Structure formats: structure tokens, C-alpha cells
Coordinates of C-alpha atoms in Angstrom, one line a residue:
X72 CA -18.5 -112.4 186.9
X73 CA -15.0 -113.7 186.0
X74 CA -12.9 -111.2 188.1
X75 CA -15.2 -111.4 191.1
X76 CA -15.4 -115.2 190.8
X77 CA -11.7 -115.6 190.8
X78 CA -11.2 -113.1 193.6
X79 CA -13.7 -114.9 195.8
X80 CA -12.1 -118.3 195.4
X81 CA -8.6 -117.0 195.9
X82 CA -9.5 -115.4 199.2
X83 CA -10.8 -118.7 200.7
X84 CA -8.9 -120.6 203.4
X85 CA -10.2 -123.8 204.9
X86 CA -8.4 -125.5 207.8
X87 CA -9.0 -127.9 210.7
X88 CA -7.4 -128.0 214.2
X89 CA -5.9 -131.3 215.4
X90 CA -4.7 -132.1 218.9
X91 CA -4.7 -134.6 221.7
X92 CA -7.6 -134.1 224.2
X93 CA -7.2 -131.2 226.7
X94 CA -4.5 -129.5 224.6
X95 CA -6.9 -126.5 224.4
X96 CA -8.4 -127.0 220.9
X97 CA -11.9 -125.8 221.7
X98 CA -10.5 -122.7 223.6
X99 CA -8.3 -121.9 220.6
X100 CA -11.3 -122.2 218.3
X101 CA -13.2 -119.8 220.4
X102 CA -10.4 -117.2 220.4
X103 CA -10.0 -117.5 216.6
X104 CA -13.6 -116.8 215.9
X105 CA -13.5 -114.0 218.5
X106 CA -10.7 -112.4 216.4
X107 CA -12.9 -113.0 213.4
X108 CA -15.7 -111.1 214.9
X109 CA -18.1 -114.0 215.0
X110 CA -18.6 -113.7 218.8
X111 CA -18.0 -110.8 221.1
X112 CA -17.5 -112.8 224.3
X113 CA -15.6 -116.1 224.7
X114 CA -16.8 -118.9 226.9
X115 CA -14.8 -120.9 229.4
X116 CA -14.7 -124.6 228.5
X117 CA -15.1 -126.4 231.8
X118 CA -18.3 -128.4 231.5
X119 CA -19.4 -127.6 235.1
X120 CA -22.7 -126.2 236.2
X121 CA -22.9 -122.5 235.7
X122 CA -20.0 -122.3 233.3
X123 CA -20.4 -121.2 229.7
X124 CA -20.4 -123.8 227.0
X125 CA -18.1 -123.4 224.0
X126 CA -19.6 -121.7 221.0
X127 CA -18.6 -124.5 218.7
X128 CA -20.1 -127.2 220.9
X129 CA -23.8 -127.4 219.9
X130 CA -24.9 -130.7 221.2
X131 CA -26.4 -130.7 224.8
X132 CA -24.0 -133.5 225.9
X133 CA -21.0 -131.5 224.7
X134 CA -22.2 -128.5 226.7
X135 CA -22.7 -130.6 229.8
X136 CA -19.5 -132.6 229.6
X137 CA -17.2 -129.8 228.2
X138 CA -16.0 -132.1 225.4
X139 CA -16.2 -132.0 221.6
X140 CA -17.8 -135.1 220.2
X141 CA -19.0 -133.7 216.8
X142 CA -17.3 -131.6 214.2
X143 CA -18.6 -128.1 213.5
X144 CA -18.0 -125.6 210.8
X145 CA -17.4 -121.9 211.4
X146 CA -16.8 -119.2 208.8
X147 CA -15.4 -115.8 209.5
X148 CA -13.5 -113.0 207.7
X149 CA -10.1 -111.8 208.8
X150 CA -8.1 -109.1 207.0
X151 CA -9.7 -109.7 203.6
X152 CA -9.8 -113.5 203.7
X153 CA -12.8 -115.7 204.1
X154 CA -11.8 -118.4 206.6
X155 CA -13.6 -121.8 207.1
X156 CA -12.6 -123.3 210.4
X157 CA -13.4 -127.0 210.8
X158 CA -13.6 -127.8 214.5
X159 CA -13.0 -131.5 215.1
X160 CA -14.0 -133.8 217.9
X161 CA -11.5 -133.9 220.7
X162 CA -12.2 -137.4 222.0
X163 CA -10.3 -140.3 220.5
X164 CA -13.5 -142.4 220.2
X165 CA -14.6 -140.0 217.4
X166 CA -11.5 -140.3 215.2
X167 CA -13.6 -141.2 212.2
X168 CA -15.4 -137.9 212.3
X169 CA -12.0 -136.1 212.5
X170 CA -10.7 -138.1 209.5
X171 CA -13.7 -137.1 207.4
X172 CA -13.3 -133.5 208.4
X173 CA -9.6 -133.5 207.4
X174 CA -10.7 -134.7 204.0
X175 CA -12.5 -131.3 203.6
X176 CA -9.5 -129.2 204.8
X177 CA -6.7 -127.6 202.8
X178 CA -4.5 -127.1 205.9
X179 CA -4.3 -128.1 209.5
X180 CA -3.2 -126.5 212.7
X181 CA -1.5 -128.9 215.1
X182 CA -2.0 -127.8 218.7
X183 CA 0.5 -129.0 221.3
X184 CA 0.5 -128.6 225.1
X185 CA 3.8 -127.0 226.1
X186 CA 4.1 -129.3 229.1
X187 CA 3.0 -132.5 227.5
X188 CA 4.6 -132.3 224.1
X189 CA 3.7 -134.7 221.3
X190 CA 0.9 -137.0 222.6
X191 CA -0.5 -140.2 221.1
X192 CA -3.6 -138.8 219.4
X193 CA -1.5 -135.9 218.0
X194 CA 0.8 -138.5 216.3
X195 CA -2.2 -140.4 214.8
X196 CA -3.8 -137.2 213.4
X197 CA -0.5 -136.0 212.1
X198 CA -0.1 -139.2 210.1
X199 CA -3.6 -138.7 208.6
X200 CA -2.5 -135.2 207.5
X201 CA 0.7 -136.5 206.0
X202 CA -1.2 -139.3 204.2
X203 CA -3.4 -136.6 202.7
X204 CA -0.5 -134.2 202.0
X205 CA -2.1 -131.4 204.1
X206 CA 0.2 -128.6 205.1
X207 CA 0.5 -128.2 208.9
X208 CA 0.9 -125.2 211.1
X209 CA 2.0 -125.8 214.7
X210 CA 0.8 -123.8 217.7
X211 CA 2.4 -124.4 221.1
X212 CA -0.2 -123.7 223.7
X213 CA -0.4 -122.9 227.4
X214 CA 2.9 -121.0 227.5
X215 CA 1.6 -119.2 230.7
X216 CA 2.1 -122.5 232.4
X217 CA 5.3 -124.4 233.2
X218 CA 6.4 -126.5 230.3
X219 CA 9.3 -128.2 228.5
X220 CA 12.4 -126.2 227.5
X221 CA 11.5 -124.6 224.2
X222 CA 14.4 -126.0 222.1
X223 CA 13.9 -129.5 223.6
X224 CA 10.2 -129.4 222.7
X225 CA 11.0 -128.3 219.1
X226 CA 13.5 -131.2 218.9
X227 CA 10.9 -133.6 220.3
X228 CA 8.4 -132.6 217.6
X229 CA 10.9 -133.0 214.9
X230 CA 12.2 -136.3 216.1
X231 CA 8.8 -137.8 216.9
X232 CA 7.0 -136.7 213.8
X233 CA 9.9 -136.6 211.4
X234 CA 9.0 -133.1 210.4
X235 CA 11.1 -130.0 210.4
X236 CA 9.8 -127.0 212.4
X237 CA 10.3 -123.3 211.5
X238 CA 9.8 -121.2 214.6
X239 CA 8.1 -118.0 213.4
X240 CA 8.0 -116.8 217.1
X241 CA 9.8 -117.9 220.2
X242 CA 8.7 -117.7 223.8
X243 CA 10.4 -115.4 226.3
X244 CA 10.2 -117.5 229.4
X245 CA 7.4 -119.9 230.4
X246 CA 5.0 -120.4 233.3
X247 CA 5.4 -117.8 236.1
X248 CA 8.3 -116.3 234.1
X249 CA 6.4 -116.0 230.8
X250 CA 7.1 -112.5 229.5
X251 CA 5.7 -112.9 226.0
X252 CA 6.9 -114.0 222.5
X253 CA 9.5 -112.7 220.1
X254 CA 8.5 -112.4 216.4
X255 CA 11.7 -113.3 214.5
X256 CA 10.8 -111.9 211.1
X257 CA 9.2 -108.7 212.3
X258 CA 11.8 -108.2 215.2
X259 CA 9.0 -107.5 217.7
X260 CA 8.6 -108.3 221.4
X261 CA 5.0 -109.0 222.2
X262 CA 4.6 -108.5 225.9
X263 CA 2.4 -110.8 228.0
X264 CA 0.4 -109.5 230.9
X265 CA -1.6 -111.9 233.1
X266 CA -5.4 -111.5 232.5
X267 CA -4.5 -110.2 229.0
X268 CA -7.6 -111.8 227.5
X269 CA -9.5 -109.2 225.4
X270 CA -7.0 -106.3 225.7
X271 CA -4.8 -105.4 222.8
X272 CA -1.4 -107.0 222.9
X273 CA 1.6 -104.6 223.6
X274 CA 4.0 -104.8 220.7
X275 CA 7.5 -103.3 221.1
X276 CA 9.7 -103.1 217.9
X277 CA 13.4 -103.8 218.5
X278 CA 16.4 -103.7 216.2
X279 CA 17.4 -107.2 217.2
X280 CA 18.7 -109.3 220.2
X281 CA 21.2 -106.5 221.1
X282 CA 18.6 -103.8 221.4
X283 CA 18.7 -102.2 224.9
X284 CA 14.9 -102.4 225.1
X285 CA 15.3 -106.1 226.1
X286 CA 17.0 -105.1 229.3
X287 CA 14.2 -102.6 230.0
X288 CA 11.3 -105.0 229.3
X289 CA 12.5 -108.5 230.4
X290 CA 13.6 -109.6 233.9
X291 CA 17.3 -110.6 234.2
X292 CA 16.5 -114.2 235.2
X293 CA 14.7 -114.8 231.9
X294 CA 16.4 -112.6 229.3
X295 CA 19.7 -114.5 228.8
X296 CA 18.2 -117.9 228.3
X297 CA 15.5 -116.5 226.0
X298 CA 18.0 -114.6 223.9
X299 CA 20.4 -117.6 223.7
X300 CA 17.5 -119.8 222.4
X301 CA 16.4 -117.3 219.9
X302 CA 20.0 -116.7 218.7
X303 CA 20.5 -120.5 218.3
X304 CA 17.3 -120.7 216.2
X305 CA 18.3 -117.7 214.1
X306 CA 21.7 -119.3 213.5
X307 CA 20.3 -122.6 212.3
X308 CA 17.2 -121.6 210.4
X309 CA 17.6 -120.0 206.9
X310 CA 14.8 -118.3 205.0
X311 CA 11.3 -119.7 205.3
X312 CA 10.4 -121.8 202.2
X313 CA 6.7 -121.6 201.2
X314 CA 7.1 -124.4 198.8
X315 CA 8.7 -126.7 201.5
X316 CA 5.7 -125.9 203.7
X317 CA 3.2 -126.7 201.0
X318 CA 5.1 -129.9 200.3
X319 CA 4.7 -130.9 204.0
X320 CA 8.4 -130.7 204.7
X321 CA 8.3 -127.9 207.2
X322 CA 5.8 -126.5 209.7
X323 CA 5.6 -122.8 210.7
X324 CA 5.6 -122.9 214.5
X325 CA 4.2 -120.2 216.9
X326 CA 3.8 -120.0 220.7
X327 CA 1.0 -118.5 222.9
X328 CA -1.8 -119.1 225.4
X329 CA -5.2 -119.6 223.9
X330 CA -6.9 -119.3 227.3
X331 CA -5.3 -115.9 227.8
X332 CA -5.9 -115.0 224.1
X333 CA -2.2 -114.3 223.8
X334 CA -0.4 -115.0 220.5
X335 CA -3.6 -116.1 218.8
X336 CA -3.8 -113.0 216.5
X337 CA -0.1 -113.4 215.8
X338 CA -0.8 -117.0 214.7
X339 CA -3.7 -115.8 212.5
X340 CA -1.5 -113.2 210.8
X341 CA 1.1 -115.9 210.0
X342 CA -1.7 -118.3 208.9
X343 CA -3.2 -115.9 206.4
X344 CA 0.2 -115.1 205.0
X345 CA 1.1 -118.7 204.3
X346 CA -2.1 -120.9 204.2
X347 CA -2.9 -122.3 200.8
X348 CA -6.1 -121.5 199.0
X349 CA -8.6 -124.1 197.9
X350 CA -6.8 -127.2 196.5
X351 CA -7.8 -129.2 193.4
X352 CA -9.3 -132.7 194.1
X353 CA -8.6 -135.9 192.3
X354 CA -11.4 -137.6 190.5
X355 CA -11.6 -140.7 188.3
X356 CA -11.6 -138.4 185.2
X357 CA -8.7 -136.2 186.4
X358 CA -8.2 -133.2 188.7
X359 CA -11.2 -130.9 189.5
X360 CA -9.8 -127.4 189.9
X361 CA -11.3 -124.7 192.1
X362 CA -11.5 -122.2 189.3
X363 CA -13.4 -124.6 187.0
X364 CA -16.8 -122.9 186.2
X365 CA -18.7 -126.2 186.7
X366 CA -19.9 -126.5 190.3
X367 CA -18.8 -129.7 192.1
X368 CA -18.8 -130.7 195.8
X369 CA -18.8 -133.7 198.1
X370 CA -20.6 -134.6 201.3
X371 CA -18.1 -135.1 204.2
X372 CA -20.5 -134.9 207.1
X373 CA -24.2 -135.5 207.9
X374 CA -25.8 -134.3 211.1
X375 CA -29.4 -135.1 212.2
X376 CA -31.5 -133.1 214.6
X377 CA -29.4 -129.9 214.8
X378 CA -32.8 -128.2 215.1
X379 CA -35.0 -130.6 217.1
X380 CA -38.0 -128.5 216.5
X381 CA -38.0 -129.6 212.9
X382 CA -36.2 -132.9 213.2
X383 CA -33.9 -131.7 210.4
X384 CA -30.9 -133.4 208.8
X385 CA -28.1 -131.4 207.3
X386 CA -25.5 -132.6 204.8
X387 CA -22.3 -130.6 204.9
X388 CA -20.8 -130.1 201.5
X389 CA -17.2 -129.0 200.7
X390 CA -17.3 -127.1 197.5
X391 CA -14.5 -128.3 195.2
X392 CA -15.0 -126.1 192.2
X393 CA -17.2 -123.3 190.8
X394 CA -19.9 -121.3 192.5
X395 CA -22.8 -122.4 194.6
X396 CA -26.2 -120.6 194.4
X397 CA -29.1 -121.3 196.6
X398 CA -31.9 -123.1 194.7
X399 CA -29.6 -124.4 192.0
X400 CA -30.2 -127.8 190.5
X401 CA -27.4 -130.4 190.7
X402 CA -26.7 -133.9 189.5
X403 CA -26.6 -136.3 192.5
X404 CA -24.0 -138.7 191.0
X405 CA -24.6 -141.8 193.2
X406 CA -28.4 -141.7 192.7
X407 CA -28.1 -140.6 189.1
X408 CA -30.8 -137.9 189.4
X409 CA -31.3 -134.2 189.7
X410 CA -31.8 -132.4 193.0
X411 CA -32.6 -128.8 193.8
X412 CA -30.6 -127.3 196.7
X413 CA -33.3 -125.0 198.0
X414 CA -32.2 -124.6 201.7
X415 CA -28.6 -123.9 202.4
X416 CA -26.9 -122.6 205.6
X417 CA -23.7 -121.9 207.3
X418 CA -23.3 -122.5 211.0
X419 CA -21.9 -121.4 214.3
X420 CA -22.9 -124.2 216.6
X421 CA -26.7 -124.6 216.2
X422 CA -27.0 -121.0 215.0
X423 CA -27.5 -120.9 211.2
X424 CA -27.5 -118.3 208.5
X425 CA -29.0 -118.7 205.1
X426 CA -26.4 -118.8 202.3
X427 CA -27.3 -117.5 198.9
X428 CA -23.8 -117.8 197.2
X429 CA -20.7 -119.7 198.1
X430 CA -17.5 -120.6 196.3
X431 CA -14.8 -123.3 196.0
X432 CA -13.3 -123.8 199.4
X433 CA -16.5 -123.0 201.3
X434 CA -18.5 -125.4 203.4
X435 CA -22.3 -125.3 203.0
X436 CA -24.9 -127.2 204.9
X437 CA -27.9 -128.3 202.8
X438 CA -31.1 -129.7 204.1
X439 CA -31.3 -133.4 203.4
X440 CA -34.4 -135.5 203.3
X441 CA -32.5 -138.7 203.2
X442 CA -30.9 -138.4 199.8
X443 CA -27.3 -138.0 200.9
X444 CA -24.6 -140.3 202.2
X445 CA -21.1 -139.4 203.3
X446 CA -18.9 -139.3 200.3
X447 CA -21.6 -138.4 197.8
X448 CA -20.6 -136.1 194.9
X449 CA -22.9 -133.4 193.4
X450 CA -22.2 -131.4 190.3
X451 CA -23.8 -129.2 187.7
X452 CA -21.9 -131.2 185.1
X453 CA -22.8 -134.6 183.8
X454 CA -20.9 -136.6 186.4
X455 CA -17.9 -136.6 188.7
X456 CA -16.5 -139.4 190.9
X457 CA -14.1 -138.5 193.7
X458 CA -12.2 -141.0 195.8
X459 CA -14.6 -142.3 198.4
X460 CA -14.3 -141.7 202.1
X461 CA -13.8 -145.0 203.9
X462 CA -15.3 -146.0 207.2
X463 CA -13.3 -147.2 210.2
X464 CA -13.8 -150.8 211.2
X465 CA -15.7 -151.0 214.4
X466 CA -14.3 -152.9 217.4
X467 CA -17.1 -152.8 219.9
X468 CA -20.6 -154.3 219.2
X469 CA -24.0 -154.3 220.9
X470 CA -27.7 -154.8 220.4
X471 CA -30.2 -152.1 221.5
X472 CA -33.6 -152.8 222.7
X473 CA -36.6 -150.8 224.0
X474 CA -38.9 -152.1 226.7
X475 CA -41.9 -150.8 224.8
X476 CA -42.5 -152.9 221.7
X477 CA -44.6 -150.2 220.2
X478 CA -41.5 -148.0 220.0
X479 CA -39.4 -150.5 218.1
X480 CA -40.1 -148.8 214.8
X481 CA -39.1 -145.4 216.2
X482 CA -35.8 -147.0 217.4
X483 CA -35.1 -148.3 213.9
X484 CA -35.7 -144.8 212.5
X485 CA -33.4 -143.2 215.1
X486 CA -30.6 -145.7 214.6
X487 CA -30.8 -145.4 210.8
X488 CA -30.6 -141.6 211.0
X489 CA -27.7 -141.6 213.5
X490 CA -25.8 -144.3 211.6
X491 CA -26.2 -142.3 208.3
X492 CA -24.2 -139.6 210.0
X493 CA -21.3 -142.1 210.4
X494 CA -21.6 -141.8 214.2
X495 CA -22.2 -145.6 214.5
X496 CA -22.4 -148.4 212.0
X497 CA -25.5 -150.5 211.7
X498 CA -25.5 -154.2 210.7
X499 CA -28.7 -156.1 209.8
X500 CA -29.3 -159.8 210.1
X501 CA -30.3 -160.9 206.5
X502 CA -32.8 -163.4 207.9
X503 CA -34.4 -161.5 210.8
X504 CA -34.3 -158.1 209.1
X505 CA -34.0 -154.5 210.5
X506 CA -36.0 -155.0 213.7
X507 CA -33.0 -156.4 215.6
X508 CA -29.9 -154.5 214.3
X509 CA -26.4 -154.7 215.7
X510 CA -24.5 -151.5 216.4
X511 CA -20.7 -151.3 215.8
X512 CA -18.5 -148.5 217.1
X513 CA -14.8 -147.6 217.3
X514 CA -14.8 -146.4 221.0
X515 CA -16.8 -146.8 224.2
X516 CA -17.9 -143.2 224.4
X517 CA -19.9 -143.7 221.1
X518 CA -22.2 -146.1 222.9
X519 CA -22.8 -143.5 225.6
X520 CA -23.5 -140.8 223.1
X521 CA -25.8 -143.0 221.1
X522 CA -27.9 -143.9 224.2
X523 CA -28.0 -140.2 225.2
X524 CA -29.1 -139.0 221.8
X525 CA -31.8 -141.7 221.4
X526 CA -33.2 -140.5 224.8
X527 CA -32.7 -136.8 224.2
X528 CA -33.7 -136.5 220.6
X529 CA -36.1 -139.4 220.1
X530 CA -37.5 -139.9 223.6
X531 CA -36.4 -143.5 223.8
X532 CA -35.2 -145.3 226.9
X533 CA -32.9 -148.1 225.5
X534 CA -31.0 -151.1 226.9
X535 CA -27.6 -151.9 225.6
X536 CA -26.7 -155.6 225.3
X537 CA -23.0 -156.1 224.6
X538 CA -21.9 -158.7 222.1
X539 CA -18.7 -160.7 222.0
X540 CA -17.7 -159.5 218.5
X541 CA -14.5 -157.5 218.1
X542 CA -13.7 -157.7 214.4
X543 CA -15.7 -156.7 211.3
X544 CA -14.5 -157.5 207.8
X545 CA -16.1 -157.0 204.3
X546 CA -15.5 -159.9 201.8
X547 CA -14.5 -158.2 198.6
X548 CA -16.5 -158.5 195.4
X549 CA -18.8 -161.4 196.5
X550 CA -22.4 -161.9 195.8
X551 CA -24.9 -163.5 198.2
X552 CA -24.4 -167.1 197.1
X553 CA -20.6 -166.9 197.2
X554 CA -20.7 -165.3 200.7
X555 CA -22.9 -168.2 201.9
X556 CA -20.1 -170.6 200.9
X557 CA -17.4 -169.0 203.0
X558 CA -15.9 -171.2 205.7
X559 CA -15.1 -170.0 209.3
X560 CA -16.3 -169.1 212.7
X561 CA -18.3 -165.9 212.0
X562 CA -21.8 -164.4 211.7
X563 CA -23.0 -162.9 208.4
X564 CA -24.7 -159.5 208.3
X565 CA -25.5 -156.7 205.9
X566 CA -24.5 -153.1 206.3
X567 CA -26.6 -150.1 205.4
X568 CA -25.5 -150.3 201.8
X569 CA -26.6 -153.9 201.7
X570 CA -23.0 -155.1 201.4
X571 CA -22.1 -158.4 203.2
X572 CA -20.0 -158.1 206.4
X573 CA -18.6 -160.8 208.6
X574 CA -18.6 -160.2 212.4
X575 CA -16.0 -162.3 214.3
X576 CA -15.3 -162.7 218.0
X577 CA -11.5 -162.3 217.9
X578 CA -8.5 -162.0 215.7
X579 CA -7.9 -165.7 215.8
X580 CA -11.3 -166.2 214.1
X581 CA -10.2 -163.8 211.3
X582 CA -6.9 -165.6 210.8
X583 CA -8.8 -168.9 210.5
X584 CA -11.3 -167.5 208.0
X585 CA -8.4 -166.1 205.9
X586 CA -6.7 -169.5 206.0
X587 CA -9.9 -171.4 205.1
X588 CA -10.7 -168.9 202.3
X589 CA -7.3 -168.1 200.7
X590 CA -8.8 -166.5 197.5
X591 CA -11.0 -164.0 199.4
X592 CA -9.9 -160.5 200.4
X593 CA -11.3 -159.4 203.7
X594 CA -11.5 -155.6 203.7
X595 CA -11.2 -153.6 206.9
X596 CA -13.3 -150.8 205.5
X597 CA -15.7 -150.1 202.6
X598 CA -17.0 -147.0 201.0
X599 CA -19.7 -146.8 198.4
X600 CA -19.1 -144.0 195.9
X601 CA -21.8 -145.4 193.6
X602 CA -24.6 -147.9 194.4
X603 CA -23.1 -150.5 192.1
X604 CA -19.4 -149.9 192.8
X605 CA -18.2 -150.4 196.4
X606 CA -14.6 -149.4 197.2
X607 CA -12.7 -151.6 199.7
X608 CA -9.8 -150.8 202.0
X609 CA -7.7 -153.8 202.6

């Protein structure tokens, strides 16, 4: 078992794609899994009637709108490696889902539109990667369209993100003059032909920039500028440092067009050469290493109703160490009891495949009857406690109601299930109880998705009544009596973990509460790793 066990873990690679909306993330995802043999035909991501929906977009609303609002997990093999691709939501209102997904990734691919450069959401997601010390690859997309001058774009990335880039490939022209890319290390010209799509890329070996083949292959109006840019990069870049990449000091950079499926396989080859394997994870008792024989994992995502025929609920587990086997018994650390993981799957959109064995680095979906919360740890050992995954503080609030009072209990159940996914946050009035909950979200689209899902998945027509709150804060380490003594202009509620939370109308109210209660810490986020031990983010 030992040699096979080590081999399987060492060939795992797990990464997420980050980008600003409309940079082409879902299209790149489709092309990557196409090269991995998961699908044999790629879909156009337009969201219009009659067009194909993206393979990674499983929810009906995603397929209708052509946007990604949930994260999905796709596994494929490529040249001997087992790759776990974490597709993240493209919309800014679902940043929290993206953050949780990055917690489960060992590397990230930063996708940048050649015409737009570094955009706002890209910057925010980059900062999350830096905070978590995740190595970053960079893919410049849409090179078949007009865009920024390559060297100026590289400089923009470096100056804006304070990160050095190492161009592995360079473009030969852009837009209407896009001829292909040049692989600097391999000294190869990869020729671009419009409508390239699923045809093999034409690769021409050259001896260098002075090879006469350049003149034969590239038009005169493009060749001089392209060679000048490549020569400048060659003259300023030394040898690529793998350690600098793993330390987050440098990003391997490639160019291409995901829509035309050009440069994607080149990126994949560079990715498998340099991407790190499964990383150890910090716990309260020290590092948990992938090759440890004890199985450990943590839940980073929960999704209800992926199969509406069975009203199922799936907890997505990132395996941190050891080997997973279907049917194994594990210790659920937060609950302090043993569970059997009888039903385990891996997914491409809503399509699922039973998993009998998985290893550190893999993502496994296990059926959940309500036992799991985001951040939960499971292990075959006695206990393990990882750093918890905090929630984002909501900024928009509303009450939901149903015209039919007989369906109120069904609404409560639907809201509880969806809130346990982390899609929305639920706040309960300690006096009235759960029959009149308040919903908190980070962005407006989350309300729209919530209303849609309650109607589509639970058959509920709901009314949304907006509330004036804009700030939520958790008073740190306070029991019920102490919370009741707090001074200020706020309303007191309880979250799903029965922790007290203050809802305030505006920042001024928070400032006043802090002034009136100087000895109290008001946390912007809270995560419960164990039922008796909440962790606050101040």
C-alpha cells in the first residue's frame, strides 16, 4: 500500500480559477476539462435561448443567465496527474463562496482579459490568494481580440499587484494580427488559425529569434514588434525559480484564447510542470501532512438539492491527509461522534460518479443528512481542529414571507437548508423565534437567487421585504445576560449557531455602540469550529 499510497498523493494537483466577471473563466474551465477528456464537446457560454449551457454550471438559473453563481468541482487526468479543478462563482455578490473554495485549493490561476487588464475583482481575489500563500499562475485571455500592448500589460500586472511575472510564452501580435504564441523555453512558435477550436495546434520548432522560419510564418507588420518584445523579456528575465513561485514572489504567465481553445494545452503543460502537490494544513496541534496515514478532511462547501428528485444535500470535503474509502467511519470533531461515510461522489455539474477511494488533495462529495457545517473537520484519528472558515458580514437585509400561512414551515426548512450552504445568513429573533427570520446577504444578486431557488426547488412564492439594516456585528465572548446590558441603537438577534448578533442601520450606529461599550469587541465575522468555541474575526 505504501508505494501506491505515496504515488497517488504525489500526483494530485488541486487549483481554482480566479477572475473578474466576463474574463472568460467558465470558457477556460470548459476547455481545460475538454483537454482532460471529461467532455468531448464544449459549450458556448452565452445564456441565450438555444445556446449550450456551460458544463460546470449546474443550477438552472446559471444555465439561463450564463453566469456562475455556485462553485463546482471537476476532476480529470492529464499526462499522469490527477487534477481537481475548483470552478468559482464569477459574480462579485458570491465572493464568500469563492473565498471558501480558495481555502481548499493548493494553487490558483488568475485569468486576465488582454483588453481590460487587472480589474477590481481580480485585485480582491489576488489579495485572498496572497493572504493564504497560494501560488498563482497567470493566463492572459482573449488574445484573438484587440488588447493592451503586451509589455505594458505585464507592467500593469506587476505594478498593480506588486507581483513579478515570468512570461513562459509571449504573444505574436494581437487581435486581427494575432499569429500565435512563442514558447520561450522550448523555442517553439505555436501558430494560431481562426476557428482553431478543436484542431491540433501547429507547432514549429525554431533555433531562436534569428531563425529564418519567422520570416516565412509571420507577416512583416507583426514580426518586428513581436521579436523586439520577446528579446526584451529574454534579456531581463533570468532562469525561472520554482521556489520563488511557491513562495508567491513570481507568477508563470502564459497567453492564449480560451474561446478558440488556443494556448490552453500549453498552459496545462506548464501547470503540471510547476503546480505544487497537496499542501499540509495547520491545525491547533501542529501541521497535518498529506502523507500522514490518518485520514483527515474538512468541509468547505455544502450544496442542497443538486438532485431535486431526492432533495439531497452534499458536503464537499477537501482531503488533507491519508486515504478516503467509501463506507469508512470517521470522527466528526464538532459533534464529537462517529459517522459512516457510505455515499461519496465526485461531480461534473449535476452529473455524479461514485467514489470508492480518494487521497489527500482530492475533493469528495458526501451525502449529508444535516450533520455538517462549513468548516467541520472529520478524521479517523481522535481529533483535529483546523483554523475555521469565517463568514463575510452581510450588508443587505430582508424578511421573507409567504402568502399561504400553511407553507410557513416549508419556508423555514428551505431557508435553513440554503443558509447552511453559506449562500445567505439567517438571523432569528430570540423572542419571536424561527417563524419570522431575517436574511442577510453580501450582494443584491443573492436575494434574487434565493427567491428563485425557493420557487424552483421548494415551490414557494415569496415576498421580499427589505429592512434598513446595513451592518451586522457579533459581540465577542458574551453570554445572554451580558448582551442584554449592551447600550446602543441596535436590534439583537441570534445566528444559526445560536450566537448573539447585533443588526444596526448604519455605520454611525456601530460607532456609537463601540463608544458606549468600550470593553466589548464587535467582530465582523464569526466561525464555529466546535459548538462551545466560536472564533471571531475582528
